[in-house]
mmCIF file with all atom_site columns, C-alpha atoms in Angstrom:
data_model
loop_
_atom_site.group_PDB
_atom_site.id
_atom_site.type_symbol
_atom_site.label_atom_id
_atom_site.label_alt_id
_atom_site.label_comp_id
_atom_site.label_asym_id
_atom_site.label_entity_id
_atom_site.label_seq_id
_atom_site.pdbx_PDB_ins_code
_atom_site.Cartn_x
_atom_site.Cartn_y
_atom_site.Cartn_z
_atom_site.occupancy
_atom_site.B_iso_or_equiv
_atom_site.pdbx_formal_charge
_atom_site.auth_seq_id
_atom_site.auth_comp_id
_atom_site.auth_asym_id
_atom_site.auth_atom_id
_atom_site.pdbx_PDB_model_num
ATOM 1  C CA . UNK A 1 1  ? 2.466   -0.290  -3.540 1.00 38.00 ? 171 UNK A CA 1
ATOM 2  C CA . UNK A 1 2  ? 1.049   -3.647  -2.543 1.00 39.00 ? 172 UNK A CA 1
ATOM 3  C CA . UNK A 1 3  ? 2.631   -6.986  -3.324 1.00 46.00 ? 173 UNK A CA 1
ATOM 4  C CA . UNK A 1 4  ? 0.488   -7.454  -6.203 1.00 44.00 ? 174 UNK A CA 1
ATOM 5  C CA . UNK A 1 5  ? 1.462   -4.175  -7.701 1.00 44.00 ? 175 UNK A CA 1
ATOM 6  C CA . UNK A 1 6  ? -1.576  -1.956  -6.837 1.00 44.00 ? 176 UNK A CA 1
ATOM 7  C CA . UNK A 1 7  ? -0.540  1.614   -6.372 1.00 46.00 ? 177 UNK A CA 1
ATOM 8  C CA . UNK A 1 8  ? -2.585  4.325   -4.575 1.00 51.00 ? 178 UNK A CA 1
ATOM 9  C CA . UNK A 1 9  ? -5.180  2.399   -2.919 1.00 56.00 ? 179 UNK A CA 1
ATOM 10 C CA . UNK A 1 10 ? -7.661  4.322   -1.265 1.00 58.00 ? 180 UNK A CA 1
ATOM 11 C CA . UNK A 1 11 ? -7.609  3.743   2.550  1.00 57.00 ? 181 UNK A CA 1
ATOM 12 C CA . UNK A 1 12 ? -10.489 2.286   4.115  1.00 57.00 ? 182 UNK A CA 1
ATOM 13 C CA . UNK A 1 13 ? -12.455 4.166   6.459  1.00 56.00 ? 183 UNK A CA 1
ATOM 14 C CA . UNK A 1 14 ? -12.248 2.278   9.810  1.00 56.00 ? 184 UNK A CA 1
ATOM 15 C CA . UNK A 1 15 ? -15.825 3.344   10.628 1.00 62.00 ? 185 UNK A CA 1
ATOM 16 C CA . UNK A 1 16 ? -16.967 1.724   7.471  1.00 64.00 ? 186 UNK A CA 1
ATOM 17 C CA . UNK A 1 17 ? -15.339 -1.238  8.396  1.00 70.00 ? 187 UNK A CA 1
ATOM 18 C CA . UNK A 1 18 ? -16.063 -0.791  12.041 1.00 84.00 ? 188 UNK A CA 1
ATOM 19 C CA . UNK A 1 19 ? -13.013 -2.746  13.196 1.00 93.00 ? 189 UNK A CA 1
ATOM 20 C CA . UNK A 1 20 ? -12.971 -3.314  16.833 1.00 94.00 ? 190 UNK A CA 1
ATOM 21 C CA . UNK A 1 21 ? -10.065 -1.628  18.671 1.00 94.00 ? 191 UNK A CA 1
ATOM 22 C CA . UNK A 1 22 ? -8.569  -5.125  19.764 1.00 96.00 ? 192 UNK A CA 1
ATOM 23 C CA . UNK A 1 23 ? -8.640  -6.380  16.331 1.00 96.00 ? 193 UNK A CA 1
ATOM 24 C CA . UNK A 1 24 ? -7.319  -3.354  14.556 1.00 95.00 ? 194 UNK A CA 1
ATOM 25 C CA . UNK A 1 25 ? -4.462  -3.371  17.122 1.00 95.00 ? 195 UNK A CA 1
ATOM 26 C CA . UNK A 1 26 ? -3.656  -6.931  16.095 1.00 96.00 ? 196 UNK A CA 1
ATOM 27 C CA . UNK A 1 27 ? -3.959  -6.144  12.403 1.00 96.00 ? 197 UNK A CA 1
ATOM 28 C CA . UNK A 1 28 ? -1.685  -3.162  12.619 1.00 94.00 ? 198 UNK A CA 1
ATOM 29 C CA . UNK A 1 29 ? 0.941   -5.278  14.260 1.00 95.00 ? 199 UNK A CA 1
ATOM 30 C CA . UNK A 1 30 ? 0.645   -8.389  11.928 1.00 96.00 ? 200 UNK A CA 1
ATOM 31 C CA . UNK A 1 31 ? 0.390   -6.501  8.641  1.00 96.00 ? 201 UNK A CA 1
ATOM 32 C CA . UNK A 1 32 ? 3.803   -5.103  8.534  1.00 94.00 ? 202 UNK A CA 1
ATOM 33 C CA . UNK A 1 33 ? 5.450   -8.391  9.771  1.00 93.00 ? 203 UNK A CA 1
ATOM 34 C CA . UNK A 1 34 ? 3.456   -10.222 6.764  1.00 95.00 ? 204 UNK A CA 1
ATOM 35 C CA . UNK A 1 35 ? 4.348   -7.299  4.265  1.00 93.00 ? 205 UNK A CA 1
ATOM 36 C CA . UNK A 1 36 ? 8.006   -7.741  5.049  1.00 92.00 ? 206 UNK A CA 1
ATOM 37 C CA . UNK A 1 37 ? 8.265   -11.435 5.417  1.00 92.00 ? 207 UNK A CA 1
ATOM 38 C CA . UNK A 1 38 ? 5.650   -12.558 2.749  1.00 91.00 ? 208 UNK A CA 1
ATOM 39 C CA . UNK A 1 39 ? 2.709   -14.981 2.052  1.00 90.00 ? 209 UNK A CA 1
ATOM 40 C CA . UNK A 1 40 ? 4.722   -17.807 3.737  1.00 94.00 ? 210 UNK A CA 1
ATOM 41 C CA . UNK A 1 41 ? 4.446   -16.086 7.117  1.00 94.00 ? 211 UNK A CA 1
ATOM 42 C CA . UNK A 1 42 ? 0.701   -15.510 6.690  1.00 95.00 ? 212 UNK A CA 1
ATOM 43 C CA . UNK A 1 43 ? 0.170   -19.035 6.008  1.00 95.00 ? 213 UNK A CA 1
ATOM 44 C CA . UNK A 1 44 ? 1.955   -19.826 9.139  1.00 96.00 ? 214 UNK A CA 1
ATOM 45 C CA . UNK A 1 45 ? -0.073  -17.245 11.092 1.00 96.00 ? 215 UNK A CA 1
ATOM 46 C CA . UNK A 1 46 ? -3.361  -18.943 9.651  1.00 96.00 ? 216 UNK A CA 1
ATOM 47 C CA . UNK A 1 47 ? -2.091  -22.448 10.449 1.00 95.00 ? 217 UNK A CA 1
ATOM 48 C CA . UNK A 1 48 ? -0.894  -21.489 14.105 1.00 96.00 ? 218 UNK A CA 1
ATOM 49 C CA . UNK A 1 49 ? -3.804  -19.445 14.969 1.00 95.00 ? 219 UNK A CA 1
ATOM 50 C CA . UNK A 1 50 ? -6.652  -21.764 13.337 1.00 94.00 ? 220 UNK A CA 1
ATOM 51 C CA . UNK A 1 51 ? -9.730  -21.315 15.565 1.00 93.00 ? 221 UNK A CA 1
ATOM 52 C CA . UNK A 1 52 ? -8.391  -18.233 17.076 1.00 96.00 ? 222 UNK A CA 1
ATOM 53 C CA . UNK A 1 53 ? -11.114 -15.622 16.570 1.00 96.00 ? 223 UNK A CA 1
ATOM 54 C CA . UNK A 1 54 ? -8.607  -12.949 17.275 1.00 96.00 ? 224 UNK A CA 1
ATOM 55 C CA . UNK A 1 55 ? -6.961  -13.799 14.028 1.00 97.00 ? 225 UNK A CA 1
ATOM 56 C CA . UNK A 1 56 ? -9.995  -14.454 11.797 1.00 97.00 ? 226 UNK A CA 1
ATOM 57 C CA . UNK A 1 57 ? -9.205  -11.447 9.701  1.00 97.00 ? 227 UNK A CA 1
ATOM 58 C CA . UNK A 1 58 ? -6.602  -13.535 7.926  1.00 97.00 ? 228 UNK A CA 1
ATOM 59 C CA . UNK A 1 59 ? -9.508  -15.374 6.086  1.00 96.00 ? 229 UNK A CA 1
ATOM 60 C CA . UNK A 1 60 ? -10.907 -13.840 3.138  1.00 95.00 ? 230 UNK A CA 1
ATOM 61 C CA . UNK A 1 61 ? -14.372 -14.330 4.164  1.00 96.00 ? 231 UNK A CA 1
ATOM 62 C CA . UNK A 1 62 ? -13.849 -12.159 7.342  1.00 96.00 ? 232 UNK A CA 1
ATOM 63 C CA . UNK A 1 63 ? -15.565 -8.661  7.403  1.00 94.00 ? 233 UNK A CA 1
ATOM 64 C CA . UNK A 1 64 ? -12.017 -7.199  8.524  1.00 95.00 ? 234 UNK A CA 1
ATOM 65 C CA . UNK A 1 65 ? -9.967  -9.013  5.733  1.00 95.00 ? 235 UNK A CA 1
ATOM 66 C CA . UNK A 1 66 ? -10.236 -5.966  3.376  1.00 93.00 ? 236 UNK A CA 1
ATOM 67 C CA . UNK A 1 67 ? -8.842  -3.613  6.134  1.00 94.00 ? 237 UNK A CA 1
ATOM 68 C CA . UNK A 1 68 ? -6.044  -6.163  6.856  1.00 95.00 ? 238 UNK A CA 1
ATOM 69 C CA . UNK A 1 69 ? -5.139  -6.328  3.058  1.00 94.00 ? 239 UNK A CA 1
ATOM 70 C CA . UNK A 1 70 ? -5.207  -2.744  2.773  1.00 91.00 ? 240 UNK A CA 1
ATOM 71 C CA . UNK A 1 71 ? -2.648  -2.560  5.951  1.00 93.00 ? 241 UNK A CA 1
ATOM 72 C CA . UNK A 1 72 ? -0.432  -5.184  4.322  1.00 94.00 ? 242 UNK A CA 1
ATOM 73 C CA . UNK A 1 73 ? -0.339  -3.274  0.999  1.00 92.00 ? 243 UNK A CA 1
ATOM 74 C CA . UNK A 1 74 ? 0.576   -0.076  2.962  1.00 90.00 ? 244 UNK A CA 1
ATOM 75 C CA . UNK A 1 75 ? 3.471   -1.643  4.745  1.00 90.00 ? 245 UNK A CA 1
ATOM 76 C CA . UNK A 1 76 ? 4.837   -3.372  1.715  1.00 86.00 ? 246 UNK A CA 1
ATOM 77 C CA . UNK A 1 77 ? 8.095   -2.114  0.349  1.00 80.00 ? 247 UNK A CA 1
ATOM 78 C CA . UNK A 1 78 ? 9.673   -3.615  -2.620 1.00 79.00 ? 248 UNK A CA 1
ATOM 79 C CA . UNK A 1 79 ? 13.457  -4.577  -2.440 1.00 69.00 ? 249 UNK A CA 1
ATOM 80 C CA . UNK A 1 80 ? 15.400  -1.599  -3.503 1.00 46.00 ? 250 UNK A CA 1
ATOM 81 C CA . UNK A 1 81 ? 18.918  -1.246  -4.533 1.00 46.00 ? 251 UNK A CA 1
ATOM 82 C CA . UNK A 1 82 ? 20.707  1.458   -2.640 1.00 44.00 ? 252 UNK A CA 1
ATOM 83 C CA . UNK A 1 83 ? 21.203  4.761   -4.649 1.00 48.00 ? 253 UNK A CA 1
ATOM 84 C CA . UNK A 1 84 ? 24.906  5.364   -3.026 1.00 50.00 ? 254 UNK A CA 1
ATOM 85 C CA . UNK A 1 85 ? 27.095  2.783   -1.614 1.00 47.00 ? 255 UNK A CA 1
ATOM 86 C CA . UNK A 1 86 ? 27.017  2.292   2.104  1.00 49.00 ? 256 UNK A CA 1
ATOM 87 C CA . UNK A 1 87 ? 29.928  3.799   3.976  1.00 48.00 ? 257 UNK A CA 1
ATOM 88 C CA . UNK A 1 88 ? 31.930  1.485   5.719  1.00 46.00 ? 258 UNK A CA 1
ATOM 89 C CA . UNK A 1 89 ? 32.467  1.843   9.416  1.00 49.00 ? 259 UNK A CA 1
ATOM 90 C CA . UNK A 1 90 ? 36.349  1.488   9.057  1.00 49.00 ? 260 UNK A CA 1
ATOM 91 C CA . UNK A 1 91 ? 36.354  4.179   6.178  1.00 48.00 ? 261 UNK A CA 1
ATOM 92 C CA . UNK A 1 92 ? 38.317  7.299   7.199  1.00 53.00 ? 262 UNK A CA 1
ATOM 93 C CA . UNK A 1 93 ? 36.497  10.441  7.797  1.00 50.00 ? 263 UNK A CA 1
ATOM 94 C CA . UNK A 1 94 ? 37.876  13.388  5.559  1.00 49.00 ? 264 UNK A CA 1
ATOM 95 C CA . UNK A 1 95 ? 36.991  17.003  6.362  1.00 46.00 ? 265 UNK A CA 1
#
């Protein structure tokens, strides 16, 4: 599920996007970080790496932006409440 609620996106064909290996490597590292920490982090990356061609995929007009968006959506996990309470480390173990 993506941050905007889309479920079941079809994965892009890397050959169709022709993402260069070095760009794909950066996208694959950045996307989970953005998915976990939100759009504020993405804005910071855009600001801090403005003019750096290695991060041009952050811009909607970049040909690799669609692949980046897919990777963010795949890495996004909405906040979930645990189904069972966590076990305390100090809780006694019973057999």
